[in-house]
mmCIF file of C-alpha atoms in Angstrom:
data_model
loop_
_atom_site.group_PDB
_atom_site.id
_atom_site.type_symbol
_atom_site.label_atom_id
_atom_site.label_comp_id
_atom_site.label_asym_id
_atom_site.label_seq_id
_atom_site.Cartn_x
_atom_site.Cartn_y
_atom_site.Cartn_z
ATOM 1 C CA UNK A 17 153.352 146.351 126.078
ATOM 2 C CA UNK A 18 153.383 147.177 122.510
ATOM 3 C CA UNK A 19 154.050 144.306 119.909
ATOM 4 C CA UNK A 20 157.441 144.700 118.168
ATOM 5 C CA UNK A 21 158.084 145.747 114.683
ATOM 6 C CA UNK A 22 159.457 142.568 113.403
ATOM 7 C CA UNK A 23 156.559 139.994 114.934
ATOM 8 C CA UNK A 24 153.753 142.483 113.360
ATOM 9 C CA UNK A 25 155.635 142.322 110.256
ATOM 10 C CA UNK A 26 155.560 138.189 111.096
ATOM 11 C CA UNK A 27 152.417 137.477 111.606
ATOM 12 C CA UNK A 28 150.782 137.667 108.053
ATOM 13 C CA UNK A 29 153.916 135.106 106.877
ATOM 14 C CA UNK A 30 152.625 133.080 110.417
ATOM 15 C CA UNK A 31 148.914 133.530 109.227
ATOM 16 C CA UNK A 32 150.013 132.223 105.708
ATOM 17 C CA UNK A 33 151.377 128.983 106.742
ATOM 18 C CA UNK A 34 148.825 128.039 108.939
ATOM 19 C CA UNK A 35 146.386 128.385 106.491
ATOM 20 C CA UNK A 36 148.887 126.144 103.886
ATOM 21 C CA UNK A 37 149.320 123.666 106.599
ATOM 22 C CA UNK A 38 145.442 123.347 106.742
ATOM 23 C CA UNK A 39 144.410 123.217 103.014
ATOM 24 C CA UNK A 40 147.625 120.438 103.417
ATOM 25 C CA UNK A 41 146.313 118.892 105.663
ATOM 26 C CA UNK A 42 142.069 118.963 104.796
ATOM 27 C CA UNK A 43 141.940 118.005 100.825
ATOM 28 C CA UNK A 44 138.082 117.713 101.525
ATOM 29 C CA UNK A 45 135.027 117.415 103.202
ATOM 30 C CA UNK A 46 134.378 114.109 104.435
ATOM 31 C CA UNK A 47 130.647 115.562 106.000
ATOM 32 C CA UNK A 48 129.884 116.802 102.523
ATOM 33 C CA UNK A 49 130.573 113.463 100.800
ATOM 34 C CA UNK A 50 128.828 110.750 103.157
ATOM 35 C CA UNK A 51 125.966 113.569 103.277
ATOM 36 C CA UNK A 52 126.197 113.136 99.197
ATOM 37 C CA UNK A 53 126.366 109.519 98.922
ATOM 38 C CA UNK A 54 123.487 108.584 101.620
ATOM 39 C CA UNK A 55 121.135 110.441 99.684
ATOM 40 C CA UNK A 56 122.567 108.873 96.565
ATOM 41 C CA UNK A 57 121.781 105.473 97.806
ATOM 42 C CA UNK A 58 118.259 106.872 99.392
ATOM 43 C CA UNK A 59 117.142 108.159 95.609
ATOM 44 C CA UNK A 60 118.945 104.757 93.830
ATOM 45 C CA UNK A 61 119.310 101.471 95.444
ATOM 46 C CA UNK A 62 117.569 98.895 94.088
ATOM 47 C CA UNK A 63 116.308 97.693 97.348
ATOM 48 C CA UNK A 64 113.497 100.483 97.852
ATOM 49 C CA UNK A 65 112.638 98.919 101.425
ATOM 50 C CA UNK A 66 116.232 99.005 102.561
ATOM 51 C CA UNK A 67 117.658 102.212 100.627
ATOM 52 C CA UNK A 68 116.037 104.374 103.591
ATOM 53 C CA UNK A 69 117.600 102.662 106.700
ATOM 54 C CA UNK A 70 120.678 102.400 104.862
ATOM 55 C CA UNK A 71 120.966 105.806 103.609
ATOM 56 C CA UNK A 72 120.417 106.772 107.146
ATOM 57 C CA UNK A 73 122.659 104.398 108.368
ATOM 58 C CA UNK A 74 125.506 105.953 106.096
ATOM 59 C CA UNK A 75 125.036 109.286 107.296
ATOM 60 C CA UNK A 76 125.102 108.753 111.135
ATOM 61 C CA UNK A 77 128.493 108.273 110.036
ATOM 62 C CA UNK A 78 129.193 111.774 108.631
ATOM 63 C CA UNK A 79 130.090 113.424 111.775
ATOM 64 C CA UNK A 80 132.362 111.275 112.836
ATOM 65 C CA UNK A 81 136.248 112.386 113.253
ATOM 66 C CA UNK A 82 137.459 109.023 112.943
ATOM 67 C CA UNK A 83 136.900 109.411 109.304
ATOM 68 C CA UNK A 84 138.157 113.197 109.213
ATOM 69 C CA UNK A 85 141.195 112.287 109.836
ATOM 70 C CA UNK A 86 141.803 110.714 106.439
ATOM 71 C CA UNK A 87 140.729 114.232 105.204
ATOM 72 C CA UNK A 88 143.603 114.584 103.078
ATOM 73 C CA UNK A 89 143.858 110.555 101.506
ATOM 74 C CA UNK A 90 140.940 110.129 99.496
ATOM 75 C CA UNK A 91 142.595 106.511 98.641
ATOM 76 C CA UNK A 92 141.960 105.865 102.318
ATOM 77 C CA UNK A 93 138.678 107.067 102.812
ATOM 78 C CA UNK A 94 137.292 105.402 99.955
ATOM 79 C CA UNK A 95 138.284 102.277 101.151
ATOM 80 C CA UNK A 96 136.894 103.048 104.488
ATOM 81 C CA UNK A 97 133.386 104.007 102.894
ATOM 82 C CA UNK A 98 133.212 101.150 100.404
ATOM 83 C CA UNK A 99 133.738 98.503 103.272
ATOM 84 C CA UNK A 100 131.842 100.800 105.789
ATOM 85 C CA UNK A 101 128.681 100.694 102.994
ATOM 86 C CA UNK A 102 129.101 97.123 101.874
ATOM 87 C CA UNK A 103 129.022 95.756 105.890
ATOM 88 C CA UNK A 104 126.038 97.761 106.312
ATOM 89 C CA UNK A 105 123.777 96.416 103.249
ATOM 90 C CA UNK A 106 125.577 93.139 102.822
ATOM 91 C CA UNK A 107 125.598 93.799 98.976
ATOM 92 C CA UNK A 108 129.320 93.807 97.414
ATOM 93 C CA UNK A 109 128.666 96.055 94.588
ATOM 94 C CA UNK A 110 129.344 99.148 96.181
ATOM 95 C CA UNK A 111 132.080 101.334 95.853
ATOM 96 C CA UNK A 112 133.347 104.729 96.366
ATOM 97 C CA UNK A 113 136.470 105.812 94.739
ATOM 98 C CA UNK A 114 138.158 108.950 93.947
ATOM 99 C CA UNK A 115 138.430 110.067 90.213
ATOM 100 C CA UNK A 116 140.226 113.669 90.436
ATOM 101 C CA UNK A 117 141.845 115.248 87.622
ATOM 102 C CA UNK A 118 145.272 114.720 88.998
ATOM 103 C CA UNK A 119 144.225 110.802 89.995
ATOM 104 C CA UNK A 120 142.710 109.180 87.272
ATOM 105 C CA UNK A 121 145.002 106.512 87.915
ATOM 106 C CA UNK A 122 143.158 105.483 90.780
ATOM 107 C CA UNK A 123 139.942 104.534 88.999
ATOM 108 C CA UNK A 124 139.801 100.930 89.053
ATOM 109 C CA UNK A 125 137.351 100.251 86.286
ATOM 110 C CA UNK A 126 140.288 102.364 84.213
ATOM 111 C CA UNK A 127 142.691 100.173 84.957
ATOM 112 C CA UNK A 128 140.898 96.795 84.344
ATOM 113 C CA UNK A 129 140.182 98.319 80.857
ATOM 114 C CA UNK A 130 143.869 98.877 80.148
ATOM 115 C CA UNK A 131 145.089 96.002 81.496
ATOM 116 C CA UNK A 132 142.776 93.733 79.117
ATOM 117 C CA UNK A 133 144.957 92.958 76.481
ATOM 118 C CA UNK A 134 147.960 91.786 78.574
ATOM 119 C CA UNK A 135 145.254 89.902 80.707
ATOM 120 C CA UNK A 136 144.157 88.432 76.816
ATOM 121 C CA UNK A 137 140.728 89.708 77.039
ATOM 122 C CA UNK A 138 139.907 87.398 79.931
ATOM 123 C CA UNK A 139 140.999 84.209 78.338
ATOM 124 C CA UNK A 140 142.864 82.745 80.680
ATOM 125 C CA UNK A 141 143.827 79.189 79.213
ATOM 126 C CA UNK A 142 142.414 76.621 76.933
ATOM 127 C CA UNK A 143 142.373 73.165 76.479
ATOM 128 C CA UNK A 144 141.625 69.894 74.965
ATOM 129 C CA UNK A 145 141.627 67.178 77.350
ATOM 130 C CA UNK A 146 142.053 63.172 76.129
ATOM 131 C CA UNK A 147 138.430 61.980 75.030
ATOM 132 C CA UNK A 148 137.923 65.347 73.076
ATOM 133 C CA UNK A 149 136.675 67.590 76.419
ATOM 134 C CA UNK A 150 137.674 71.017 76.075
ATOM 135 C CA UNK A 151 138.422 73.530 78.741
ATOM 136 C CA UNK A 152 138.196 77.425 78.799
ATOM 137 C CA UNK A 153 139.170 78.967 81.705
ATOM 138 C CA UNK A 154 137.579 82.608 81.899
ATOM 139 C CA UNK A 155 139.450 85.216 84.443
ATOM 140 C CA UNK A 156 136.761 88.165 83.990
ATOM 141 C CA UNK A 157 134.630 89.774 80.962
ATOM 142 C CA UNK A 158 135.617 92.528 79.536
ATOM 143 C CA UNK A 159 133.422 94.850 76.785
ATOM 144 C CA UNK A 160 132.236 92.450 74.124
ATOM 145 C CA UNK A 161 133.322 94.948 71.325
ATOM 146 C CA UNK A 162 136.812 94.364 72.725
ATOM 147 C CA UNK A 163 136.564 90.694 73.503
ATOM 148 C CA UNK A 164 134.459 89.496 71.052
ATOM 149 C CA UNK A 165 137.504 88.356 68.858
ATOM 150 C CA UNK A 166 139.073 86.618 71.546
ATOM 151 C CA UNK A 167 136.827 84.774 72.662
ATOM 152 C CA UNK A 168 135.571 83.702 69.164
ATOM 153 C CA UNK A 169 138.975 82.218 68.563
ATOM 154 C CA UNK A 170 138.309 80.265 72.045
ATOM 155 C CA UNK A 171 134.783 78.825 70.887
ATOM 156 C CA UNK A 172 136.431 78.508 67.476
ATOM 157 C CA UNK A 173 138.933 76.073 68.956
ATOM 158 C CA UNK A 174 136.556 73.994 71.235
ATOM 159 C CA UNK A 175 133.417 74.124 68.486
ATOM 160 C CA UNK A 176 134.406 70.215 67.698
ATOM 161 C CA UNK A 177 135.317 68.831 71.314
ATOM 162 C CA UNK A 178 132.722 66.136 73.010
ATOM 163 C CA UNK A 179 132.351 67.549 75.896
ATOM 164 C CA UNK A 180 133.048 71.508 77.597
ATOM 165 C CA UNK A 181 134.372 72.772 81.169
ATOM 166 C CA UNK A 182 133.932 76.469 81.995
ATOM 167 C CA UNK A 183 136.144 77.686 84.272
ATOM 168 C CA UNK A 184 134.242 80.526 85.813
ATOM 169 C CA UNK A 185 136.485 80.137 89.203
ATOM 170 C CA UNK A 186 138.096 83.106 90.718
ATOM 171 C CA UNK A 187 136.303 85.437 87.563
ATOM 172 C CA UNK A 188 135.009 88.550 89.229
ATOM 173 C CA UNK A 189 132.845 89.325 86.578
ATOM 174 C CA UNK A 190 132.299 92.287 84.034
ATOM 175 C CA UNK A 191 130.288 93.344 81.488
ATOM 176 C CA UNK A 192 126.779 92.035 81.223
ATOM 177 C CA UNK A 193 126.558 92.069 77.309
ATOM 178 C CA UNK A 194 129.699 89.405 77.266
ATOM 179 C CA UNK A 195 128.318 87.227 79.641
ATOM 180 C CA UNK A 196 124.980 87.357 77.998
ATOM 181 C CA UNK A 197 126.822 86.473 74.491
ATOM 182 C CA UNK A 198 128.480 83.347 76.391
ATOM 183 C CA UNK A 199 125.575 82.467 77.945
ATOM 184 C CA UNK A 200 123.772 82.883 73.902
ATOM 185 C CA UNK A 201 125.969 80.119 73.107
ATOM 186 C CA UNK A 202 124.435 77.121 75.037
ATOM 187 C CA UNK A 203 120.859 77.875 75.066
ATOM 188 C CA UNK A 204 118.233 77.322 72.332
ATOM 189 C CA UNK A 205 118.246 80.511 70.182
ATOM 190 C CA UNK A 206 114.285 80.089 70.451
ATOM 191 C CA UNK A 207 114.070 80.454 74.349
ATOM 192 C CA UNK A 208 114.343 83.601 76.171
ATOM 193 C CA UNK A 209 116.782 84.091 78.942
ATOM 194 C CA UNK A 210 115.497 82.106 82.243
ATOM 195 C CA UNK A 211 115.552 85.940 83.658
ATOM 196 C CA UNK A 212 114.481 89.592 83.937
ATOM 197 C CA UNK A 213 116.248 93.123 84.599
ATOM 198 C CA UNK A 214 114.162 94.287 87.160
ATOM 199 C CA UNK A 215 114.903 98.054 88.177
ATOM 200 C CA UNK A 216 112.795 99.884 90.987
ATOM 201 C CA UNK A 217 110.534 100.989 88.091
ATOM 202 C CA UNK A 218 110.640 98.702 85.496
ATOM 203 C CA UNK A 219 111.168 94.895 84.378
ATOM 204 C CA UNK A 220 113.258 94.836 81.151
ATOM 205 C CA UNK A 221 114.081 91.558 79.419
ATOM 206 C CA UNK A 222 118.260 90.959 79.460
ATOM 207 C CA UNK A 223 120.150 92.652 76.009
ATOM 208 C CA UNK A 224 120.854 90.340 73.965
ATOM 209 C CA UNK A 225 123.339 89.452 71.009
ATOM 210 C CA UNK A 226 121.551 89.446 68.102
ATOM 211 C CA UNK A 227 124.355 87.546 66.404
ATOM 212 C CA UNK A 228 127.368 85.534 67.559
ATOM 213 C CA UNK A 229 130.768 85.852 66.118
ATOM 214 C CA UNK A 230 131.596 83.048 67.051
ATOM 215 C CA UNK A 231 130.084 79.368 66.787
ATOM 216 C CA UNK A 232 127.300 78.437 69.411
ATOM 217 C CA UNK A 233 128.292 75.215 71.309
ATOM 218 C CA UNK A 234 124.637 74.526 71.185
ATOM 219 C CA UNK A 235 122.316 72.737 73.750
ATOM 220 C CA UNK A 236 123.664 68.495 73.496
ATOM 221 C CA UNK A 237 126.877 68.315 74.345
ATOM 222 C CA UNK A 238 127.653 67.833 78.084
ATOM 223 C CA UNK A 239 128.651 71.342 79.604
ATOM 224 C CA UNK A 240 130.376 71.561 83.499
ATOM 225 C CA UNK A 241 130.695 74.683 84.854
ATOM 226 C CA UNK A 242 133.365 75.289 87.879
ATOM 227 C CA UNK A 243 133.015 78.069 90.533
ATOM 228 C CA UNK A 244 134.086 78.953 93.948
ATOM 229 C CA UNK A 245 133.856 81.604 96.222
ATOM 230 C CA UNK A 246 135.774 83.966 94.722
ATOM 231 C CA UNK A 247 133.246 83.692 91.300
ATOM 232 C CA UNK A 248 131.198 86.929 91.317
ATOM 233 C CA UNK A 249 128.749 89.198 89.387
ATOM 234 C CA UNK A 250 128.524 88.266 85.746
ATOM 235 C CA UNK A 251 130.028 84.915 86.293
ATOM 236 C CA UNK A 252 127.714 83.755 88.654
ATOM 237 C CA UNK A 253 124.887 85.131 86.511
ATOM 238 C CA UNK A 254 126.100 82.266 83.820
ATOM 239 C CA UNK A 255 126.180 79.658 86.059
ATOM 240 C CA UNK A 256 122.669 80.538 87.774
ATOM 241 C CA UNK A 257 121.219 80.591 84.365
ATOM 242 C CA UNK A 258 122.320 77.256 83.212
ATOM 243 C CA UNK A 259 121.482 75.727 86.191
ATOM 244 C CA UNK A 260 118.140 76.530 86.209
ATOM 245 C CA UNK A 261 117.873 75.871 82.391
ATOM 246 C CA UNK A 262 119.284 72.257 83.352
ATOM 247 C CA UNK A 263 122.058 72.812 80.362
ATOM 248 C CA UNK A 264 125.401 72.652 82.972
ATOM 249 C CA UNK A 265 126.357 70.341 85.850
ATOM 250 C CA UNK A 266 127.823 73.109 88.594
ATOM 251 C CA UNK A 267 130.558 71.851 90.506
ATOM 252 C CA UNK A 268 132.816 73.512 93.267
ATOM 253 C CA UNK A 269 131.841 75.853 96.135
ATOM 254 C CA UNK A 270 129.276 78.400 96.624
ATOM 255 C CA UNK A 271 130.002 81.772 94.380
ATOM 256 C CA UNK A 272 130.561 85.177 96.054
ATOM 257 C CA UNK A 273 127.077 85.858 95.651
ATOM 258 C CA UNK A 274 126.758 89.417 93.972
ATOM 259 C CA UNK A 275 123.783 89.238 91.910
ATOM 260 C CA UNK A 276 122.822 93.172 91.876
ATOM 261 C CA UNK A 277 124.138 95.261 88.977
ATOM 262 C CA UNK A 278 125.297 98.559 88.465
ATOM 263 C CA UNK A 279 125.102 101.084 85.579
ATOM 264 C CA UNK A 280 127.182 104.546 85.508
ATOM 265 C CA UNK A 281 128.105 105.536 88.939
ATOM 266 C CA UNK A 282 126.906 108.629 90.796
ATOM 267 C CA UNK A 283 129.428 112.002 90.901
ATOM 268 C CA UNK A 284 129.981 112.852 94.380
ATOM 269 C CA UNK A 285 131.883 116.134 95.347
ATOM 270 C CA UNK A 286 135.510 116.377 95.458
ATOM 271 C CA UNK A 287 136.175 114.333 92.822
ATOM 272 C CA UNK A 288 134.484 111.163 94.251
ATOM 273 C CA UNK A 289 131.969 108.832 92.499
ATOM 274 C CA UNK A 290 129.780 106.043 93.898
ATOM 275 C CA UNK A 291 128.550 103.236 92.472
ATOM 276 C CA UNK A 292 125.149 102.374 93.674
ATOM 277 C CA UNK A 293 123.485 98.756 92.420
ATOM 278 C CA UNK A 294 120.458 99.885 90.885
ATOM 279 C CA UNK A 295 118.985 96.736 89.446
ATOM 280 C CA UNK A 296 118.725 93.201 89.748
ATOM 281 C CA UNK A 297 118.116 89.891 87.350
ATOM 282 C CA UNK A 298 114.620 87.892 88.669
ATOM 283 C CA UNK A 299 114.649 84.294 87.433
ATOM 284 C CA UNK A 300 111.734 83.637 85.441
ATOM 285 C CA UNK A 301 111.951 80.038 86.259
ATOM 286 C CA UNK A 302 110.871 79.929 89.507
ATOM 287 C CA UNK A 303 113.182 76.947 90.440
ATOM 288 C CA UNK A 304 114.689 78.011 93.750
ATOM 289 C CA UNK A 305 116.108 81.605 94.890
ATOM 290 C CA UNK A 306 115.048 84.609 92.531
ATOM 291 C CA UNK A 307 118.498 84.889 92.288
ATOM 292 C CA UNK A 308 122.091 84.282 93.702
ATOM 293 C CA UNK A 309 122.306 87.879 95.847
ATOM 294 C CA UNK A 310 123.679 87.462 99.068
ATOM 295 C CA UNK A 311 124.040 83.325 99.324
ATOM 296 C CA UNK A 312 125.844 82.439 95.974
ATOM 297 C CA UNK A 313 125.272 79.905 93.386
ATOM 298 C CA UNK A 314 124.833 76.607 95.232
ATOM 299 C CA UNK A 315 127.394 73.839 92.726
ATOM 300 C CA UNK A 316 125.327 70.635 91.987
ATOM 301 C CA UNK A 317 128.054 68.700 93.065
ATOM 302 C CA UNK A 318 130.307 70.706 95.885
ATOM 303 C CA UNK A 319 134.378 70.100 95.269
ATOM 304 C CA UNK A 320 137.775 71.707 96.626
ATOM 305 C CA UNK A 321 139.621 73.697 93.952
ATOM 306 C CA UNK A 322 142.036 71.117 93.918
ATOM 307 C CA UNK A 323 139.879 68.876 93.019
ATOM 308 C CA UNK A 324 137.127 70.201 91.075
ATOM 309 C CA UNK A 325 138.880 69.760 87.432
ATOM 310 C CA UNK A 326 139.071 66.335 87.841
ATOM 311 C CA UNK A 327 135.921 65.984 89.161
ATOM 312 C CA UNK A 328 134.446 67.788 86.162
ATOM 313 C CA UNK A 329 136.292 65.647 83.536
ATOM 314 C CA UNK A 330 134.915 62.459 85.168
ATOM 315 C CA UNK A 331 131.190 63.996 85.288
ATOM 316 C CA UNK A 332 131.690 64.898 81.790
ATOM 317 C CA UNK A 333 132.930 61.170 80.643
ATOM 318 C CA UNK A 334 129.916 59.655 82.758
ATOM 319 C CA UNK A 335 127.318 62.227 80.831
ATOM 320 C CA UNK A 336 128.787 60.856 77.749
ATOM 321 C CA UNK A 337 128.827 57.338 78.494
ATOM 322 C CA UNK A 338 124.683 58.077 79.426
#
């Protein structure tokens, strides 16, 4: 039986729109990209003696259709690989995300950039408590060429107080050349930072601002520093560093515990990036943990939110009674 006219003259129309369905459906190659990123993390991760197992970890994973399925929501899958990536090394820093032409709005590092001057830079609130004890409260850090003049007015409005609380609680952290400037402010400019960059090839002292736009609160005064679990990254890098200098009292709970950094992240196919931490601070101190990776910054005295200001303003009026 011979094929009509009209279903021969169908079938390229047929043909056509079950080839749109699939390009609809498939907007990439999940194989390609987990194939990508494990060897990313192979060639990268700061953790030389766990980047292997990891990486091949990652990419018994690239077969699977569980993940095809979200072949056409790259919002999805990159959720699924960040959490997939950061339950199998333990480390928080990674990320995949998707950074297409037509979805730039989905890069979150974009976003936190734009949204720093309604978020003031990352001053969240300051204070002056009775007995002269001031009180900055620090949501994240954003670029110090953007931030530097907001936070000078805050250290500009505290530089006379008695006694300081940082508020480093629920502050996921930022960029390493702000927190280094804050941390500039209460050390001796003579000392060195209490730590070291350490890469898989090299062992780089920390950048450093050369000079502060803002006045140093200096190395006397009694400093508390507040953190809990939600405290990550940069901010747990300032409260690690004066803890083992012995210049702040810590109080709260243990930080999130992300010590590893990240520099730019790796381009993936399809528009995808991952960011792969690919160094690490090393305390120089030797005073405890080489750093806070993976257990946190332990407080020196361990409070409830609710009940850590007050506990800080009381350790502060004791210090100053000393």
């Amino acid at each position: 039986m011979k094929p009509s006219l009209a279903l021969i003259l169908a079938l390229p129309l047929l043909l056509s729109a079950h080839s749109s369905q699939a390009e609809e459906k498939c907007r990439f190659n999940t194989h390609t990209i987990i194939k990508a990123a494990s060897a990313a993390i192979k060639d990268q991760y700061v953790l030389s003696d766990k980047a292997h197992t990891l990486s091949e970890k990652l990419a018994a994973i690239a077969d699977s259709t569980e993940l095809e399925q979200h072949c056409h929501d790259p919002q999805a899958f990159s959720k699924i690989i960040t959490e997939k990536v950061r339950e199998l090394s333990g480390d928080q820093h990674f990320y995949l995300e998707h950074i297409g032409d037509k979805e730039k709005s989905n890069n979150w590092i974009a976003q936190w950039r734009a949204a720093a001057p309604k978020n003031n830079y990352g001053v969240k609130k300051i204070e002056i408590f009775p007995g002269n004890i001031a009180y900055i409260s620090l949501s994240s850090f954003h670029t110090f060429e953007n931030a530097k003049h907001t936070l000078g007015a805050a250290f500009t409005l505290v530089q006379h107080s008695d006694g300081l609380i940082l508020d480093l609680r629920d502050n996921g952290g930022g960029d390493e050349d702000t927190a280094n400037a804050i941390l500039k402010s209460f050390i001796d400019s003579s000392l060195s930072f209490p730590f070291v960059i350490e890469s898989r090839e090299t062992k780089i002292e920390p950048k450093r601002i050369s000079s502060l736009p803002w006045p140093v609160y200096g190395t006397e005064r009694p400093l508390v520093i507040l953190i809990n679990n939600r405290s990550f990254s940069a901010s747990e890098s300032i409260a690690f560093s004066l803890q083992q200098l012995g210049r702040a009292t810590i109080i709260g709970s243990a930080s999130a515990g992300g010590a590893h950094m990240i520099d730019a992240p790796q381009f993936l196919p399809f528009g995808f990036e991952i960011g792969i931490p690919n160094s690490r601070p090393i305390s120089t101190l030797a005073k405890g943990p080489i750093n806070w990776e993976g257990h946190g910054v332990k407080p020196d005295i361990e409070a409830a939110d609710q009940d850590s200001l007050q506990i800080a303003l009381k350790t502060i009026k004791k210090q100053s009674e000393s």
